mmCIF file of C-alpha atoms in Angstrom:
data_model
loop_
_atom_site.group_PDB
_atom_site.id
_atom_site.type_symbol
_atom_site.label_atom_id
_atom_site.label_comp_id
_atom_site.label_asym_id
_atom_site.label_seq_id
_atom_site.Cartn_x
_atom_site.Cartn_y
_atom_site.Cartn_z
ATOM 1 C CA GLY R 208 11.216 -23.911 -6.709
ATOM 2 C CA ASP R 209 13.189 -21.434 -4.049
ATOM 3 C CA SER R 210 12.779 -21.743 -0.187
ATOM 4 C CA VAL R 211 15.413 -20.474 2.734
ATOM 5 C CA THR R 212 15.452 -21.820 6.301
ATOM 6 C CA GLN R 213 16.056 -20.529 9.232
ATOM 7 C CA MET R 214 16.917 -21.253 12.452
ATOM 8 C CA GLU R 215 13.808 -20.648 14.881
ATOM 9 C CA GLY R 216 13.464 -18.587 17.458
ATOM 10 C CA PRO R 217 13.351 -16.324 19.484
ATOM 11 C CA VAL R 218 17.105 -16.622 20.687
ATOM 12 C CA THR R 219 17.502 -15.256 23.997
ATOM 13 C CA LEU R 220 21.192 -14.112 24.431
ATOM 14 C CA SER R 221 23.183 -11.676 27.554
ATOM 15 C CA GLU R 222 24.471 -8.725 26.664
ATOM 16 C CA GLU R 223 28.580 -9.418 24.876
ATOM 17 C CA ALA R 224 27.116 -12.829 23.879
ATOM 18 C CA PHE R 225 28.398 -14.798 20.552
ATOM 19 C CA LEU R 226 25.725 -14.843 18.131
ATOM 20 C CA THR R 227 25.057 -17.128 15.471
ATOM 21 C CA ILE R 228 21.764 -17.654 13.466
ATOM 22 C CA ASN R 229 21.352 -20.432 10.589
ATOM 23 C CA CYS R 230 20.484 -19.923 7.112
ATOM 24 C CA THR R 231 20.203 -22.840 4.718
ATOM 25 C CA TYR R 232 18.990 -22.427 1.120
ATOM 26 C CA THR R 233 17.824 -24.116 -1.948
ATOM 27 C CA ALA R 234 18.462 -22.572 -5.047
ATOM 28 C CA THR R 235 18.181 -23.512 -9.525
ATOM 29 C CA GLY R 236 20.314 -21.009 -10.124
ATOM 30 C CA TYR R 237 23.402 -18.718 -8.648
ATOM 31 C CA PRO R 238 21.370 -16.742 -6.339
ATOM 32 C CA SER R 239 22.606 -13.267 -4.165
ATOM 33 C CA LEU R 240 22.079 -14.220 -0.547
ATOM 34 C CA PHE R 241 20.960 -11.541 1.988
ATOM 35 C CA TRP R 242 20.059 -11.048 5.750
ATOM 36 C CA TYR R 243 18.011 -8.289 6.729
ATOM 37 C CA VAL R 244 16.631 -7.321 10.349
ATOM 38 C CA GLN R 245 12.913 -5.786 11.264
ATOM 39 C CA TYR R 246 13.213 -3.814 14.061
ATOM 40 C CA PRO R 247 9.970 -3.550 16.389
ATOM 41 C CA GLY R 248 7.444 -1.824 14.439
ATOM 42 C CA GLU R 249 10.081 -1.159 11.194
ATOM 43 C CA GLY R 250 10.425 -2.246 8.036
ATOM 44 C CA LEU R 251 12.866 -4.309 7.082
ATOM 45 C CA GLN R 252 17.416 -3.099 6.759
ATOM 46 C CA LEU R 253 19.566 -4.733 4.693
ATOM 47 C CA LEU R 254 22.544 -5.792 7.079
ATOM 48 C CA LEU R 255 24.295 -7.190 4.459
ATOM 49 C CA LYS R 256 24.700 -9.067 1.223
ATOM 50 C CA ALA R 257 26.632 -11.225 -0.021
ATOM 51 C CA THR R 258 26.632 -12.580 -4.439
ATOM 52 C CA LYS R 259 28.768 -15.575 -4.938
ATOM 53 C CA ALA R 260 29.722 -18.643 -3.767
ATOM 54 C CA ASP R 261 32.971 -17.340 -0.620
ATOM 55 C CA ASP R 262 32.028 -13.617 -0.145
ATOM 56 C CA LYS R 263 31.993 -12.327 3.343
ATOM 57 C CA GLY R 264 29.271 -9.844 4.044
ATOM 58 C CA SER R 265 29.923 -7.689 6.839
ATOM 59 C CA ASN R 266 28.278 -4.476 8.864
ATOM 60 C CA LYS R 267 27.897 -3.171 11.722
ATOM 61 C CA GLY R 268 30.001 -5.974 13.658
ATOM 62 C CA PHE R 269 27.596 -8.589 12.111
ATOM 63 C CA GLU R 270 29.373 -10.697 9.501
ATOM 64 C CA ALA R 271 28.103 -13.967 6.943
ATOM 65 C CA THR R 272 29.890 -15.902 4.171
ATOM 66 C CA TYR R 273 28.703 -17.162 1.065
ATOM 67 C CA ARG R 274 28.674 -21.790 1.502
ATOM 68 C CA LYS R 275 27.885 -22.611 -1.587
ATOM 69 C CA GLU R 276 29.150 -26.849 -0.933
ATOM 70 C CA THR R 277 26.709 -26.319 2.466
ATOM 71 C CA THR R 278 24.372 -23.903 0.874
ATOM 72 C CA SER R 279 24.648 -21.804 3.884
ATOM 73 C CA PHE R 280 24.345 -18.274 5.007
ATOM 74 C CA HIS R 281 24.624 -18.233 8.754
ATOM 75 C CA LEU R 282 24.639 -15.026 10.494
ATOM 76 C CA GLU R 283 27.562 -14.524 13.635
ATOM 77 C CA LYS R 284 28.725 -11.238 16.041
ATOM 78 C CA GLY R 285 30.865 -11.848 18.628
ATOM 79 C CA SER R 286 29.443 -9.615 21.305
ATOM 80 C CA VAL R 287 25.754 -8.696 20.385
ATOM 81 C CA GLN R 288 24.046 -5.403 22.294
ATOM 82 C CA VAL R 289 20.764 -5.180 24.034
ATOM 83 C CA SER R 290 20.256 -2.593 20.470
ATOM 84 C CA ASP R 291 20.644 -5.714 18.661
ATOM 85 C CA SER R 292 17.286 -7.142 19.514
ATOM 86 C CA ALA R 293 15.543 -7.387 16.529
ATOM 87 C CA VAL R 294 13.773 -10.005 13.820
ATOM 88 C CA TYR R 295 16.638 -11.081 11.603
ATOM 89 C CA PHE R 296 15.458 -12.417 7.836
ATOM 90 C CA CYS R 297 18.038 -14.283 5.675
ATOM 91 C CA ALA R 298 16.974 -14.348 1.976
ATOM 92 C CA LEU R 299 18.029 -14.791 -1.431
ATOM 93 C CA ASN R 300 17.804 -13.332 -4.991
ATOM 94 C CA ASP R 301 18.250 -15.795 -7.734
ATOM 95 C CA GLY R 302 18.117 -14.098 -9.869
ATOM 96 C CA SER R 303 18.364 -15.447 -13.590
ATOM 97 C CA GLY R 304 16.711 -13.951 -16.029
ATOM 98 C CA TYR R 305 15.788 -11.259 -14.106
ATOM 99 C CA MET R 306 16.429 -8.344 -17.105
ATOM 100 C CA GLU R 307 13.425 -10.027 -18.919
ATOM 101 C CA TYR R 308 10.862 -11.349 -16.117
ATOM 102 C CA GLY R 309 12.074 -9.016 -12.973
ATOM 103 C CA ASN R 310 13.533 -10.413 -9.551
ATOM 104 C CA LYS R 311 12.425 -11.150 -6.574
ATOM 105 C CA LEU R 312 13.565 -11.787 -2.958
ATOM 106 C CA VAL R 313 12.764 -15.328 -0.639
ATOM 107 C CA PHE R 314 12.657 -14.788 2.746
ATOM 108 C CA GLY R 315 12.949 -17.002 5.355
ATOM 109 C CA ALA R 316 10.365 -16.755 8.687
ATOM 110 C CA GLY R 317 12.950 -14.550 10.579
ATOM 111 C CA THR R 318 14.351 -15.477 14.031
ATOM 112 C CA ILE R 319 13.724 -12.936 16.835
ATOM 113 C CA LEU R 320 16.778 -12.298 18.407
ATOM 114 C CA ARG R 321 16.776 -11.218 22.333
ATOM 115 C CA VAL R 322 19.208 -9.598 23.978
ATOM 116 C CA LYS R 323 19.422 -9.165 27.920
ATOM 117 C CA SER R 324 21.735 -6.413 29.956
ATOM 118 C CA ASP W 276 17.967 11.505 0.676
ATOM 119 C CA ALA W 277 14.631 10.555 0.925
ATOM 120 C CA GLY W 278 14.231 7.194 1.197
ATOM 121 C CA VAL W 279 11.042 4.499 -0.046
ATOM 122 C CA THR W 280 7.725 6.014 1.382
ATOM 123 C CA GLN W 281 4.689 4.624 2.233
ATOM 124 C CA SER W 282 1.545 5.532 2.527
ATOM 125 C CA PRO W 283 -1.398 5.173 5.075
ATOM 126 C CA THR W 284 0.853 4.024 7.913
ATOM 127 C CA HIS W 285 -2.516 2.337 8.860
ATOM 128 C CA LEU W 286 -5.685 1.158 7.272
ATOM 129 C CA ILE W 287 -8.742 -0.372 9.226
ATOM 130 C CA LYS W 288 -11.041 -1.929 6.448
ATOM 131 C CA THR W 289 -14.251 -4.299 6.521
ATOM 132 C CA ARG W 290 -14.159 -8.397 4.418
ATOM 133 C CA GLY W 291 -15.303 -7.158 1.004
ATOM 134 C CA GLN W 292 -14.335 -3.642 0.639
ATOM 135 C CA GLN W 293 -11.232 -2.631 -1.945
ATOM 136 C CA VAL W 294 -7.665 -0.348 -0.494
ATOM 137 C CA THR W 295 -5.333 1.329 -2.520
ATOM 138 C CA LEU W 296 -1.976 1.836 -0.928
ATOM 139 C CA ARG W 297 0.958 3.693 -1.867
ATOM 140 C CA CYS W 298 4.554 4.341 -2.541
ATOM 141 C CA SER W 299 7.373 6.055 -3.281
ATOM 142 C CA PRO W 300 10.549 4.792 -4.662
ATOM 143 C CA LYS W 301 14.039 5.794 -3.161
ATOM 144 C CA SER W 302 15.442 8.843 -5.212
ATOM 145 C CA GLY W 303 17.060 7.457 -8.782
ATOM 146 C CA HIS W 304 15.355 4.192 -8.542
ATOM 147 C CA ASP W 305 12.341 3.291 -11.007
ATOM 148 C CA THR W 306 11.474 -0.507 -9.917
ATOM 149 C CA VAL W 307 8.856 -1.302 -7.085
ATOM 150 C CA SER W 308 8.322 -4.346 -5.701
ATOM 151 C CA TRP W 309 5.382 -5.543 -3.687
ATOM 152 C CA TYR W 310 5.521 -8.362 -0.356
ATOM 153 C CA GLN W 311 2.684 -8.763 1.988
ATOM 154 C CA GLN W 312 3.781 -9.918 5.768
ATOM 155 C CA ALA W 313 1.629 -11.894 8.027
ATOM 156 C CA LEU W 314 2.595 -11.561 11.344
ATOM 157 C CA GLY W 315 5.197 -13.725 12.637
ATOM 158 C CA GLN W 316 5.500 -14.128 9.219
ATOM 159 C CA GLY W 317 8.360 -13.277 6.389
ATOM 160 C CA PRO W 318 7.378 -11.111 3.795
ATOM 161 C CA GLN W 319 5.836 -12.790 0.713
ATOM 162 C CA PHE W 320 6.548 -11.270 -2.719
ATOM 163 C CA ILE W 321 3.293 -9.970 -4.514
ATOM 164 C CA PHE W 322 4.666 -8.369 -7.690
ATOM 165 C CA GLN W 323 7.622 -5.978 -9.204
ATOM 166 C CA TYR W 324 6.689 -3.141 -11.092
ATOM 167 C CA TYR W 325 9.135 -0.971 -14.282
ATOM 168 C CA GLU W 326 8.442 0.944 -16.943
ATOM 169 C CA GLU W 327 4.756 1.000 -16.056
ATOM 170 C CA GLU W 328 5.145 -2.707 -16.682
ATOM 171 C CA GLU W 329 4.348 -6.177 -14.427
ATOM 172 C CA ARG W 330 7.736 -7.929 -14.986
ATOM 173 C CA GLN W 331 7.002 -10.534 -12.392
ATOM 174 C CA ARG W 332 4.017 -12.469 -10.249
ATOM 175 C CA GLY W 333 4.278 -14.452 -6.638
ATOM 176 C CA ASN W 334 1.449 -16.742 -5.803
ATOM 177 C CA PHE W 335 -1.471 -14.449 -5.320
ATOM 178 C CA PRO W 336 -4.591 -14.160 -6.344
ATOM 179 C CA ASP W 337 -6.291 -11.661 -9.000
ATOM 180 C CA ARG W 338 -7.455 -9.302 -6.785
ATOM 181 C CA PHE W 339 -4.156 -7.995 -5.531
ATOM 182 C CA SER W 340 -3.843 -5.274 -8.610
ATOM 183 C CA GLY W 341 -1.361 -2.341 -9.451
ATOM 184 C CA HIS W 342 0.145 0.299 -10.966
ATOM 185 C CA GLN W 343 3.147 2.002 -11.425
ATOM 186 C CA TYR W 344 3.371 5.897 -12.636
ATOM 187 C CA PRO W 345 6.144 7.811 -15.338
ATOM 188 C CA ASN W 346 7.455 8.928 -12.005
ATOM 189 C CA TYR W 347 8.038 5.411 -10.846
ATOM 190 C CA SER W 348 5.464 5.632 -7.828
ATOM 191 C CA SER W 349 2.961 2.389 -7.159
ATOM 192 C CA GLU W 350 -0.036 1.624 -6.193
ATOM 193 C CA LEU W 351 -1.093 -1.813 -4.293
ATOM 194 C CA ASN W 352 -4.828 -2.992 -4.957
ATOM 195 C CA VAL W 353 -6.708 -5.719 -3.488
ATOM 196 C CA ASN W 354 -10.302 -5.461 -3.968
ATOM 197 C CA ALA W 355 -13.392 -8.110 -2.270
ATOM 198 C CA LEU W 356 -11.011 -7.856 1.431
ATOM 199 C CA LEU W 357 -10.463 -11.519 2.999
ATOM 200 C CA LEU W 358 -9.431 -11.158 6.785
ATOM 201 C CA GLY W 359 -6.668 -13.174 5.794
ATOM 202 C CA ASP W 360 -5.551 -9.995 3.663
ATOM 203 C CA SER W 361 -4.708 -8.520 6.919
ATOM 204 C CA ALA W 362 -0.569 -7.821 6.913
ATOM 205 C CA LEU W 363 1.949 -5.536 6.174
ATOM 206 C CA TYR W 364 2.409 -4.380 3.200
ATOM 207 C CA LEU W 365 5.804 -3.434 2.188
ATOM 208 C CA CYS W 366 7.128 -1.770 -1.573
ATOM 209 C CA ALA W 367 10.330 -2.531 -2.164
ATOM 210 C CA SER W 368 12.176 -0.174 -5.052
ATOM 211 C CA SER W 369 15.441 -0.744 -6.208
ATOM 212 C CA LEU W 370 17.374 0.344 -9.706
ATOM 213 C CA TRP W 371 17.132 -2.372 -12.617
ATOM 214 C CA ASP W 372 20.268 -2.290 -14.388
ATOM 215 C CA ARG W 373 21.814 -2.787 -11.121
ATOM 216 C CA GLY W 374 20.715 -6.409 -11.561
ATOM 217 C CA PRO W 375 19.485 -8.371 -9.109
ATOM 218 C CA TYR W 376 20.866 -6.941 -5.901
ATOM 219 C CA GLU W 377 19.330 -5.522 -2.675
ATOM 220 C CA GLN W 378 16.319 -3.997 -2.358
ATOM 221 C CA TYR W 379 15.245 -1.342 -0.456
ATOM 222 C CA PHE W 380 12.730 -1.028 1.918
ATOM 223 C CA GLY W 381 9.428 1.148 3.088
ATOM 224 C CA PRO W 382 8.484 1.133 6.991
ATOM 225 C CA GLY W 383 5.147 -0.235 5.316
ATOM 226 C CA THR W 384 0.950 -0.109 5.586
ATOM 227 C CA ARG W 385 -0.802 -1.591 8.751
ATOM 228 C CA LEU W 386 -3.850 -2.876 7.210
ATOM 229 C CA THR W 387 -7.104 -4.572 9.291
ATOM 230 C CA VAL W 388 -9.375 -6.263 8.046
ATOM 231 C CA THR W 389 -13.088 -6.562 10.084
#
């Protein structure tokens, strides 16, 4: 079945450091890929998405490129801030046959990011 | 524009009891999905409702059931609670005709089973 693997955390960085969180996936179809962020005590917020190969999703300084050849969707940010401290989830949505069967998000285990001032 | 809302925020139940969690989707959305997030893990898909029917189901036992109302709001029911059911339960809404794209999440209901 479909699956998502994320790098284990926690990742601890100093403010203004460069961030990379690795994400690879396994899927039978052509999934859409997402990064969600979860701040302490809150639900999940969509950070960015990419729906086909070579698409680049971006938002709030974060970027990720859909790489079909390496089945990856790594999250990057050039200069992190303390306010970026949160748990980041990579997810996919296969979507094949969704009009008949519906669709679901498959999540990775999450990566904790801690940014120190 | 109201986002996804869930109630209650927190809930404490005893093993063997039954619980009902509620969700109102984002305005304009017609599809509701439920996820279980155990501590330190990613969310796991429970099921999805559209047009008041369960469209897809994850690997959860029949103790987990749901319902969707004509106004698109939804309930998640869990019977015969086990300690292992303690988790954050997340509701997500989306628009069926938009395709398999992003889902918008509510803040969740924290269920503790003692």
